[in-house]
Amino acid sequence: MLNNNISPFKLLFLDRSISLDVVFFSLLFMLIPVVLITGPALPDIFLSLIAFYFLFKSVYKKKWYYYQNPIFVGFFLFSIYGIMRSLLSDIPMESLTIEGSMFYFRYIFFAMGVWYLLDNNPYISKCFIIISIACLTLVCLDGLYQYIVGINLFGNERGETTRLTGLFGQEQIIGRYISYLSLFTFSLLYQNYKKTKRNIVFLIIFLVMCEVIIFLTGERAPLFNIILFTILLVIFIPHYRMYRILGVLVSIIIILGILQINPSAKTRMVDQTINEVSQTTFPYLPYSPHHEEHYVASLKMFIDKPIFGVGTNTFRINCKKPQYLYGV
């Protein structure tokens, strides 16, 4: 499936029908999986550049049909609503500026920028797939090495907790990175390559590798995401059904084998999870007492201000107020 991996990149640079600006911003998009490993700054810069590029290009070339999409209209109205929420909150400046509603517009313009690049660059999807698979493979192998040795390939120690950090320094987000990027990459692979037996087996092995490493990272939300994706895959894509079920069984066998060698691996993912979900008001629902506090505080905020709420991105501040505390 991935034979001649270099050919999409060659065609990207040799195809004279693709303008230099499209090539440049296509590279920015394709490098997002790489720069995500370095931290939030570069991905945010790349996202914003692509958004501004589309805004300029669409206006300059009068590509108004992009703006007639109902998704754009809905997101635009939602962004206006978010700004109104911020202006009516008790702390409008914080709500508007600190990752707040003022900058929500960039996400829809980024998405439309990617749409524009896809329309003008037929090679971008396959190039992105190759880069994503390379990044995921490196992150997974590095995380596995850190799990076994206690230190990753670049000398980053695991730290005092049992959770892995891998290439992300002290941030415990390796599972989140693998989960989100693997599911997006899987979707692109499914869309861009033929559904041959060989390709399906590759996709299932790819998912098995990702879900095993996600389990070892100790991050439960990413594991839940990939389990949910598996359920949807089995339900809605019949010709993947048996392959995916076999893949899940292989993942379970590998994980059980790891637990036999290192029983402490199940401390967070199994023992701690069972202990936490048994302490909530309604036992054994999929959330911990800490999450229950968040849900109750959110519900109180909604009841207090049901239309505009307390303000975009202000939960971390308002949840400390006496009227929103859990048990009050």
Coordinates of C-alpha atoms in Angstrom, one line a residue:
M1 CA 0.0 0.0 0.0
L2 CA 2.8 2.4 0.8
N3 CA 5.1 1.4 -2.1
N4 CA 6.8 4.3 -3.8
N5 CA 6.3 6.5 -0.7
I6 CA 8.5 9.2 -2.1
S7 CA 6.5 9.6 -5.4
P8 CA 3.8 11.9 -4.0
F9 CA 6.4 14.3 -2.7
K10 CA 8.2 14.2 -6.1
L11 CA 5.0 14.9 -7.9
L12 CA 4.2 17.7 -5.5
F13 CA 7.4 19.6 -6.3
L14 CA 7.6 18.7 -10.0
D15 CA 4.0 19.4 -11.0
R16 CA 4.1 22.8 -12.6
S17 CA 0.3 23.2 -12.5
I18 CA 0.5 23.7 -8.7
S19 CA 1.4 27.2 -7.7
L20 CA 4.3 27.8 -5.3
D21 CA 2.0 29.3 -2.6
V22 CA -0.1 26.2 -2.6
V23 CA 3.0 24.0 -2.3
F24 CA 4.3 26.1 0.6
F25 CA 1.1 26.1 2.6
S26 CA 0.6 22.4 1.8
L27 CA 3.9 21.8 3.4
L28 CA 2.8 23.7 6.5
F29 CA -0.3 21.6 6.8
M30 CA 1.6 18.3 6.2
L31 CA 4.2 19.2 8.9
I32 CA 1.6 19.7 11.6
P33 CA 2.0 16.1 12.9
V34 CA 5.7 16.8 13.3
V35 CA 5.5 20.2 15.0
L36 CA 2.8 18.9 17.4
I37 CA 5.5 16.9 19.1
T38 CA 7.5 20.1 19.8
G39 CA 4.6 21.8 21.7
P40 CA 1.6 24.0 21.0
A41 CA 3.4 27.1 19.6
L42 CA 4.4 26.0 16.1
P43 CA 1.1 24.1 15.4
D44 CA -0.8 27.3 16.4
I45 CA 1.4 29.4 14.1
F46 CA 0.9 27.0 11.2
L47 CA -2.8 26.9 11.7
S48 CA -3.1 30.7 11.8
L49 CA -0.9 31.1 8.7
I50 CA -3.1 28.7 6.7
A51 CA -6.2 30.4 8.0
F52 CA -4.9 33.9 6.9
Y53 CA -3.7 32.5 3.6
F54 CA -7.2 31.2 2.8
L55 CA -8.9 34.4 3.9
F56 CA -6.6 36.4 1.6
K57 CA -6.7 34.0 -1.3
S58 CA -10.5 33.5 -1.2
V59 CA -11.1 37.3 -1.2
Y60 CA -8.5 38.1 -3.8
K61 CA -9.8 35.4 -6.2
K62 CA -13.4 36.0 -5.2
K63 CA -14.0 32.3 -4.2
W64 CA -17.3 33.2 -2.6
Y65 CA -18.7 29.6 -2.9
Y66 CA -16.5 28.5 0.0
Y67 CA -18.5 30.8 2.3
Q68 CA -21.9 29.5 1.1
N69 CA -21.3 26.2 2.8
P70 CA -23.8 25.7 5.7
I71 CA -21.0 24.5 8.0
F72 CA -19.3 27.8 7.6
V73 CA -22.5 29.7 8.3
G74 CA -23.2 27.6 11.4
F75 CA -19.7 28.0 12.7
F76 CA -19.8 31.7 12.0
L77 CA -23.0 32.1 14.0
F78 CA -21.6 30.0 16.8
S79 CA -18.5 32.2 17.0
I80 CA -20.7 35.3 17.2
Y81 CA -22.6 33.6 20.0
G82 CA -19.3 32.8 21.8
I83 CA -18.2 36.5 21.6
M84 CA -21.6 37.6 23.0
R85 CA -21.1 35.1 25.9
S86 CA -17.7 36.6 26.6
L87 CA -18.9 40.2 26.6
L88 CA -21.8 39.3 29.0
S89 CA -19.6 37.4 31.4
D90 CA -18.2 38.8 34.7
I91 CA -14.6 38.6 33.3
P92 CA -15.0 39.6 29.6
M93 CA -11.3 40.3 28.8
E94 CA -10.2 36.9 30.1
S95 CA -13.1 35.2 28.3
L96 CA -12.3 37.0 25.0
T97 CA -8.5 36.8 24.9
I98 CA -7.0 33.8 26.9
E99 CA -7.7 31.1 24.3
G100 CA -11.2 32.6 24.3
S101 CA -13.9 33.3 21.8
M102 CA -12.2 36.1 20.0
F103 CA -10.0 33.7 18.1
Y104 CA -12.5 30.9 17.4
F105 CA -12.8 32.2 13.8
R106 CA -9.4 30.9 12.9
Y107 CA -10.5 27.3 13.2
I108 CA -13.2 27.5 10.5
F109 CA -10.8 29.5 8.2
F110 CA -8.1 26.9 8.8
A111 CA -10.5 24.1 7.9
M112 CA -11.5 26.0 4.8
G113 CA -7.9 26.6 4.0
V114 CA -7.2 22.9 4.1
W115 CA -10.3 22.5 1.8
Y116 CA -8.8 25.0 -0.6
L117 CA -5.4 23.2 -0.6
L118 CA -7.1 19.8 -1.2
D119 CA -8.9 21.4 -4.2
N120 CA -5.6 22.7 -5.7
N121 CA -3.2 19.9 -4.6
P122 CA -4.0 16.3 -5.5
Y123 CA -1.0 14.9 -3.6
I124 CA -1.5 16.5 -0.2
S125 CA -3.5 13.6 1.3
K126 CA -1.0 10.9 0.5
C127 CA 1.9 13.1 1.6
F128 CA 0.1 13.8 4.9
I129 CA -0.5 10.1 5.4
I130 CA 3.2 9.2 4.9
I131 CA 4.3 11.9 7.4
S132 CA 1.6 10.9 9.9
I133 CA 2.5 7.2 9.8
A134 CA 6.2 8.1 10.2
C135 CA 5.4 10.3 13.2
L136 CA 3.1 7.8 14.8
T137 CA 5.6 5.0 14.4
L138 CA 8.4 7.0 15.9
V139 CA 6.2 8.1 18.9
C140 CA 5.0 4.6 19.5
L141 CA 8.5 3.0 19.4
D142 CA 9.9 5.8 21.5
G143 CA 7.1 5.3 24.1
L144 CA 7.5 1.6 24.1
Y145 CA 11.3 2.0 24.7
Q146 CA 10.6 4.4 27.6
Y147 CA 8.1 1.9 29.0
I148 CA 10.7 -0.9 29.0
V149 CA 13.9 1.0 29.8
G150 CA 12.5 3.9 31.8
I151 CA 14.1 6.5 29.5
N152 CA 13.2 7.4 25.9
L153 CA 15.5 7.4 22.9
F154 CA 16.5 11.0 23.5
G155 CA 17.2 10.7 27.3
N156 CA 13.8 11.8 28.6
E157 CA 13.1 9.9 31.8
R158 CA 9.6 8.7 32.6
G159 CA 9.4 10.6 36.0
E160 CA 7.9 9.7 39.2
T161 CA 4.5 8.6 37.8
T162 CA 3.8 5.4 35.9
R163 CA 2.6 7.4 32.9
L164 CA 4.7 7.8 29.7
T165 CA 5.8 11.1 28.2
G166 CA 8.0 9.9 25.4
L167 CA 9.0 12.7 23.0
F168 CA 6.7 15.2 24.7
G169 CA 9.1 16.1 27.6
Q170 CA 7.2 16.4 30.8
E171 CA 3.8 16.5 29.2
Q172 CA 1.7 13.4 29.6
I173 CA -0.1 13.7 26.3
I174 CA 1.5 10.9 24.2
G175 CA -1.7 8.8 24.3
R176 CA -3.8 11.8 23.2
Y177 CA -1.4 12.4 20.3
I178 CA -1.5 8.8 19.2
S179 CA -5.3 8.4 19.6
Y180 CA -6.3 11.5 17.6
L181 CA -3.7 11.3 14.9
S182 CA -4.1 7.6 14.4
L183 CA -7.9 7.8 13.9
F184 CA -7.5 10.7 11.5
T185 CA -4.7 8.8 9.6
F186 CA -6.8 5.6 9.5
S187 CA -9.7 7.6 7.9
L188 CA -7.3 9.0 5.2
L189 CA -5.9 5.6 4.5
Y190 CA -9.4 4.1 4.2
Q191 CA -10.3 6.9 1.8
N192 CA -7.2 7.1 -0.4
Y193 CA -6.3 3.4 -0.9
K194 CA -8.1 0.4 -2.3
K195 CA -9.8 -2.0 0.2
T196 CA -7.6 -5.0 -0.7
K197 CA -7.0 -7.7 1.9
R198 CA -3.4 -6.6 2.2
N199 CA -4.4 -3.0 2.9
I200 CA -7.0 -4.0 5.4
V201 CA -4.5 -6.1 7.3
F202 CA -2.1 -3.2 7.4
L203 CA -4.8 -0.9 8.8
I204 CA -5.7 -3.3 11.5
I205 CA -2.0 -3.9 12.5
F206 CA -1.6 -0.1 12.5
L207 CA -4.6 0.2 15.0
V208 CA -3.3 -2.6 17.2
M209 CA 0.1 -0.9 17.5
C210 CA -1.6 2.3 18.5
E211 CA -4.0 0.9 21.0
V212 CA -1.4 -1.1 22.8
I213 CA 0.9 1.9 23.2
I214 CA -2.1 4.0 24.3
F215 CA -2.9 1.5 27.1
L216 CA 0.8 1.6 28.2
T217 CA 0.7 5.4 28.4
G218 CA -1.9 5.2 31.2
E219 CA -4.2 7.7 29.5
R220 CA -7.8 6.6 29.8
A221 CA -9.6 9.1 27.6
P222 CA -7.6 8.3 24.5
L223 CA -8.1 4.6 25.1
F224 CA -11.9 5.2 25.4
N225 CA -11.7 7.2 22.1
I226 CA -10.1 4.3 20.2
I227 CA -12.5 1.8 21.7
L228 CA -15.5 3.9 20.6
F229 CA -13.9 4.2 17.2
T230 CA -13.6 0.4 17.0
I231 CA -17.3 -0.1 17.9
L232 CA -18.3 2.4 15.2
L233 CA -16.0 0.7 12.7
V234 CA -17.5 -2.8 13.4
I235 CA -21.0 -1.4 13.1
F236 CA -20.8 0.7 10.0
I237 CA -18.0 -0.9 7.9
P238 CA -19.0 -4.6 7.5
H239 CA -16.0 -5.7 5.4
Y240 CA -13.7 -4.5 8.2
R241 CA -15.7 -6.3 10.9
M242 CA -14.0 -9.6 11.3
Y243 CA -10.5 -8.1 10.8
R244 CA -11.1 -5.5 13.5
I245 CA -12.5 -8.1 15.9
L246 CA -9.4 -10.2 15.4
G247 CA -7.3 -7.1 15.8
V248 CA -9.0 -6.3 19.1
L249 CA -8.3 -9.9 20.3
V250 CA -4.7 -9.6 19.3
S251 CA -4.5 -6.3 21.3
I252 CA -6.0 -7.9 24.4
I253 CA -3.6 -10.8 24.2
I254 CA -0.6 -8.5 23.9
I255 CA -1.8 -6.3 26.8
L256 CA -2.5 -9.3 29.0
G257 CA 1.0 -10.6 28.2
I258 CA 2.5 -7.3 29.2
L259 CA 0.5 -7.4 32.4
Q260 CA 1.8 -10.8 33.2
I261 CA 5.4 -9.5 32.8
N262 CA 4.7 -6.2 34.6
P263 CA 1.6 -6.3 36.8
S264 CA 2.1 -2.7 37.8
A265 CA 1.0 -1.6 34.3
K266 CA -2.6 -2.1 35.3
T267 CA -2.4 0.1 38.4
R268 CA -3.9 3.2 36.7
M269 CA -5.8 1.7 33.8
V270 CA -7.6 -1.0 35.7
D271 CA -7.3 -0.8 39.5
Q272 CA -7.4 3.0 39.8
T273 CA -10.3 3.2 37.3
I274 CA -12.4 0.7 39.2
N275 CA -11.6 2.4 42.5
E276 CA -12.6 5.8 41.1
V277 CA -15.8 4.9 39.4
S278 CA -17.0 3.0 42.5
Q279 CA -16.8 6.2 44.6
T280 CA -19.2 8.4 42.6
T281 CA -22.9 9.2 43.5
F282 CA -24.0 6.7 40.9
P283 CA -21.4 3.9 41.1
Y284 CA -19.7 2.4 38.0
L285 CA -20.6 5.1 35.6
P286 CA -17.6 6.0 33.3
Y287 CA -16.3 9.0 35.4
S288 CA -14.4 9.7 38.6
P289 CA -15.4 11.8 41.6
H290 CA -13.2 14.6 40.1
H291 CA -15.2 14.5 36.9
E292 CA -18.4 14.4 38.9
E293 CA -17.5 17.7 40.6
H294 CA -17.0 19.2 37.1
Y295 CA -20.4 18.0 35.9
V296 CA -22.2 19.3 38.9
A297 CA -20.5 22.7 38.7
S298 CA -21.3 22.9 35.0
L299 CA -24.9 22.0 35.7
K300 CA -25.2 24.8 38.4
M301 CA -23.7 27.3 36.0
F302 CA -26.2 26.3 33.3
I303 CA -29.1 26.7 35.7
D304 CA -27.8 30.0 36.9
K305 CA -27.3 31.4 33.3
P306 CA -29.0 29.1 30.8
I307 CA -28.8 31.2 27.7
F308 CA -25.3 32.8 27.6
G309 CA -23.6 31.0 30.5
V310 CA -20.8 32.3 32.6
G311 CA -18.5 33.1 29.6
T312 CA -16.4 31.2 27.2
N313 CA -13.3 29.5 28.7
T314 CA -14.0 30.7 32.2
F315 CA -15.0 27.4 33.9
R316 CA -11.5 27.2 35.6
I317 CA -12.3 30.5 37.3
N318 CA -16.0 30.2 38.0
C319 CA -15.9 26.7 39.4
K320 CA -14.1 28.0 42.5
K321 CA -17.0 30.3 43.4
P322 CA -19.0 29.2 46.4
Q323 CA -22.3 28.9 44.6
Y324 CA -20.8 26.4 42.1
L325 CA -18.9 24.2 44.5
Y326 CA -19.9 20.5 44.7
G327 CA -22.0 19.6 47.7
V328 CA -23.1 23.2 48.4

